[in-house]
Coordinates of C-alpha atoms in Angstrom, one line a residue:
A303 CA -42.4 26.4 -67.1
M304 CA -46.0 25.5 -66.2
A305 CA -44.8 22.1 -64.9
S306 CA -41.7 23.3 -63.1
E307 CA -43.3 23.1 -59.7
L308 CA -43.4 19.3 -60.1
L309 CA -39.6 19.3 -59.7
L310 CA -39.9 20.8 -56.2
E311 CA -39.3 18.7 -53.1
G312 CA -42.4 16.8 -52.0
H313 CA -43.9 16.6 -55.5
E314 CA -42.2 13.3 -56.5
I315 CA -45.4 11.2 -56.5
E316 CA -47.4 13.9 -58.4
N317 CA -44.5 14.2 -60.9
R318 CA -44.5 10.4 -61.5
R319 CA -48.3 10.4 -61.9
Y320 CA -48.3 13.0 -64.6
R321 CA -45.3 11.5 -66.3
D322 CA -47.2 8.1 -66.5
A323 CA -50.3 9.9 -67.7
V324 CA -48.4 11.6 -70.5
I325 CA -46.7 8.4 -71.6
R326 CA -50.0 6.6 -71.7
A327 CA -51.7 9.3 -73.7
I328 CA -48.9 9.3 -76.3
G329 CA -49.2 5.6 -76.6
D330 CA -52.9 5.8 -77.1
L331 CA -52.5 8.5 -79.7
V332 CA -49.9 6.4 -81.7
T333 CA -52.1 3.3 -81.5
A334 CA -55.1 5.3 -82.8
L335 CA -53.1 6.7 -85.7
R336 CA -52.0 3.2 -86.7
T337 CA -55.5 1.8 -86.3
Y338 CA -56.9 4.3 -88.8
G339 CA -54.0 4.3 -91.1
L340 CA -53.0 8.0 -90.6
Q341 CA -49.5 9.3 -91.1
V342 CA -48.2 12.5 -89.5
E343 CA -47.2 15.2 -92.1
R344 CA -46.7 18.2 -89.9
T345 CA -47.1 19.2 -86.2
E346 CA -48.3 22.7 -85.3
A347 CA -49.1 23.2 -89.0
R348 CA -49.7 26.9 -89.8
L349 CA -52.9 27.4 -91.8
T350 CA -54.0 30.8 -93.3
A351 CA -56.8 32.2 -95.3
E352 CA -58.9 35.4 -95.7
M353 CA -62.6 36.1 -95.4
D354 CA -64.0 39.5 -96.3
G355 CA -60.4 40.8 -96.5
I356 CA -59.7 39.8 -92.9
P357 CA -56.8 37.4 -92.4
F358 CA -57.5 34.2 -90.5
K359 CA -54.7 31.9 -89.2
G360 CA -54.5 28.8 -87.0
F361 CA -52.1 26.1 -86.0
A362 CA -53.3 22.6 -86.4
D363 CA -51.8 20.3 -83.7
L364 CA -51.4 17.4 -86.2
L365 CA -51.8 17.5 -89.9
L366 CA -52.2 13.9 -91.0
R367 CA -52.7 12.0 -94.3
D368 CA -54.7 8.9 -94.8
A369 CA -53.8 5.9 -97.0
E370 CA -55.1 7.8 -100.1
G371 CA -53.2 11.0 -99.2
K372 CA -56.2 12.9 -98.1
P373 CA -55.6 15.4 -95.2
F374 CA -57.0 14.9 -91.8
V375 CA -56.6 17.6 -89.1
L376 CA -56.4 16.4 -85.5
D377 CA -56.7 18.7 -82.5
L378 CA -55.3 17.4 -79.3
K379 CA -57.3 18.1 -76.1
W380 CA -56.5 17.3 -72.4
S381 CA -59.5 17.6 -70.1
W382 CA -61.1 15.6 -67.3
S383 CA -64.1 14.8 -69.5
S384 CA -64.6 14.2 -73.2
R385 CA -68.3 14.7 -73.1
Y386 CA -68.3 18.4 -74.1
R387 CA -66.2 17.8 -77.2
R388 CA -68.2 14.7 -78.1
D389 CA -71.4 16.7 -77.9
E390 CA -69.8 19.4 -80.1
V391 CA -69.2 16.8 -82.9
E392 CA -72.5 15.0 -82.5
E393 CA -74.6 18.2 -82.4
G394 CA -72.8 19.7 -85.4
E395 CA -71.2 22.6 -83.4
A396 CA -67.5 21.8 -83.7
L397 CA -66.5 25.2 -85.1
Q398 CA -62.8 24.8 -84.4
L399 CA -62.7 21.6 -86.5
A400 CA -64.7 23.2 -89.2
T401 CA -62.4 26.2 -89.3
Y402 CA -59.3 24.0 -89.8
A403 CA -61.1 22.2 -92.6
W404 CA -62.0 25.6 -94.2
L405 CA -58.4 26.8 -93.9
L406 CA -57.1 23.7 -95.7
A407 CA -59.8 24.0 -98.4
S408 CA -58.9 27.7 -98.9
A409 CA -55.3 26.7 -99.4
G410 CA -56.3 24.3 -102.2
D411 CA -55.2 21.3 -100.3
A412 CA -58.6 19.5 -100.4
E413 CA -62.2 20.2 -101.2
W414 CA -63.1 19.7 -97.5
A415 CA -60.7 17.9 -95.1
A416 CA -61.7 15.6 -92.4
S417 CA -61.1 16.7 -88.8
G418 CA -61.4 15.5 -85.3
Y419 CA -60.4 15.7 -81.6
F420 CA -58.2 13.3 -79.8
M421 CA -58.8 13.4 -76.0
L422 CA -55.5 12.6 -74.5
A423 CA -56.6 11.8 -71.0
Q424 CA -59.3 9.4 -72.2
G425 CA -57.5 8.0 -75.3
E426 CA -60.7 8.8 -77.4
F427 CA -60.8 9.8 -81.1
L428 CA -63.8 12.0 -81.7
S429 CA -64.7 12.5 -85.4
D430 CA -67.6 12.0 -87.8
S431 CA -65.1 10.9 -90.5
P432 CA -66.0 7.6 -92.3
L433 CA -62.3 6.8 -91.9
L434 CA -63.1 5.7 -88.3
G435 CA -65.6 3.1 -89.5
T436 CA -68.0 2.0 -86.7
D437 CA -66.1 4.3 -84.3
A438 CA -67.2 7.4 -86.3
L439 CA -69.7 9.7 -84.4
H440 CA -73.0 10.6 -85.9
T441 CA -73.4 14.3 -86.4
E442 CA -76.4 16.6 -87.1
R443 CA -74.5 18.6 -89.7
P444 CA -71.2 18.1 -91.6
L445 CA -68.2 20.4 -91.0
K446 CA -68.9 22.3 -94.2
D447 CA -72.3 23.4 -92.9
V448 CA -70.9 24.2 -89.5
W449 CA -68.4 26.6 -91.1
A450 CA -71.1 28.1 -93.3
M451 CA -73.3 28.8 -90.2
G452 CA -70.3 30.0 -88.1
S453 CA -69.1 32.4 -90.8
R454 CA -72.6 33.9 -91.1
S455 CA -72.6 34.5 -87.4
W456 CA -69.1 36.1 -87.6
Q457 CA -70.1 38.3 -90.5
Q458 CA -73.2 39.5 -88.6
R459 CA -71.2 40.4 -85.5
F460 CA -68.4 41.9 -87.5
H461 CA -70.7 44.2 -89.5
A462 CA -72.4 45.2 -86.3
L463 CA -69.0 46.1 -84.8
R464 CA -68.1 48.2 -87.9
G465 CA -71.4 50.0 -87.3
G466 CA -70.4 50.8 -83.7
R467 CA -72.2 48.1 -81.9
L468 CA -70.3 45.6 -79.7
E469 CA -72.4 42.9 -78.1
A470 CA -71.5 41.1 -74.9
S471 CA -73.5 38.0 -75.5
G472 CA -72.7 36.5 -72.1
L473 CA -74.1 39.5 -70.4
N474 CA -77.2 39.5 -72.7
E475 CA -77.9 35.9 -71.6
Q476 CA -77.7 36.9 -67.9
I477 CA -80.1 39.8 -68.5
L478 CA -82.6 37.5 -70.3
L479 CA -82.4 35.0 -67.4
A480 CA -83.0 37.8 -64.9
T481 CA -85.8 39.3 -66.9
H482 CA -87.7 36.2 -68.0
G483 CA -86.6 33.6 -65.5
G484 CA -86.2 29.9 -66.5
K485 CA -83.2 27.6 -66.7
E486 CA -79.9 28.5 -68.3
D487 CA -79.9 25.4 -70.4
D488 CA -83.4 26.1 -71.7
L489 CA -82.4 29.6 -72.7
R490 CA -79.4 28.4 -74.6
A491 CA -81.4 25.7 -76.3
Q492 CA -83.8 28.4 -77.5
L493 CA -81.0 30.7 -78.6
K494 CA -79.4 27.8 -80.5
A495 CA -82.7 27.0 -82.3
D496 CA -83.4 30.7 -83.2
M497 CA -79.9 31.1 -84.6
A498 CA -80.1 27.9 -86.6
T499 CA -83.3 29.1 -88.1
A500 CA -81.5 32.2 -89.2
G501 CA -78.7 30.1 -90.7
Q502 CA -76.2 31.0 -87.9
L503 CA -74.3 29.0 -85.3
Y504 CA -74.8 29.5 -81.6
Q505 CA -71.6 29.4 -79.5
R506 CA -71.8 29.5 -75.8
P507 CA -70.2 32.7 -74.4
P508 CA -66.8 31.9 -72.9
C509 CA -67.4 34.0 -69.8
G510 CA -65.6 31.6 -67.6
F511 CA -62.4 32.1 -69.5
C512 CA -62.8 35.8 -70.6
D513 CA -60.3 38.4 -69.3
F514 CA -62.5 41.3 -70.2
G515 CA -65.4 40.8 -67.8
V516 CA -64.8 44.2 -66.2
L517 CA -65.4 45.9 -69.6
C518 CA -68.9 44.5 -69.9
N519 CA -69.6 44.8 -66.2
L520 CA -70.2 41.1 -65.8
N521 CA -67.4 41.0 -63.2
G522 CA -68.1 44.6 -61.9
G523 CA -66.0 47.7 -62.6
L524 CA -68.5 50.0 -64.4
A525 CA -70.9 52.4 -62.8

């Protein structure tokens, strides 16, 4: 449905360009899986677990197995740049990958599964798994630690919510910038350091993709 406009008259060249890009991306993915000896077990694998009585579920794009039968979760991404995801892995902030690994561990599949991103547009495999050999990325913390810090952050926010406090972190950052000045990147670096000291994981507020900006007044709407 999203690509249906490519069938309209006058979109032939664009249609062909996207078709070629998709075919090339699939070829790069298959080559990468063969290179690292990974076999596909399931696609859109449903993973479930509970934390503090709250059900968590996710769908892994590809649930793979290496030559020894160990699981490897691969999340497929399509974006114009792979830098953001690469930084996530290298800086030990890939919470999505850590969550997949935790879900698998909770199901008893493995003590702690390996995980990574595959950037379809660039044909890049981004993971700190030793399975990638010299292609593996160096990371500041393993996925198990990423999950531990992320879960602490979630628990702190969830307990605050149960106590009647709902924090709009993106709006708070805007207020801090307006009050104290400085650069946005410097503020986020400080928040990241402060949360790490408290054993929690900073995540950049997704204000650019949030549908509820009217509720926190970031996009207007409240008196």
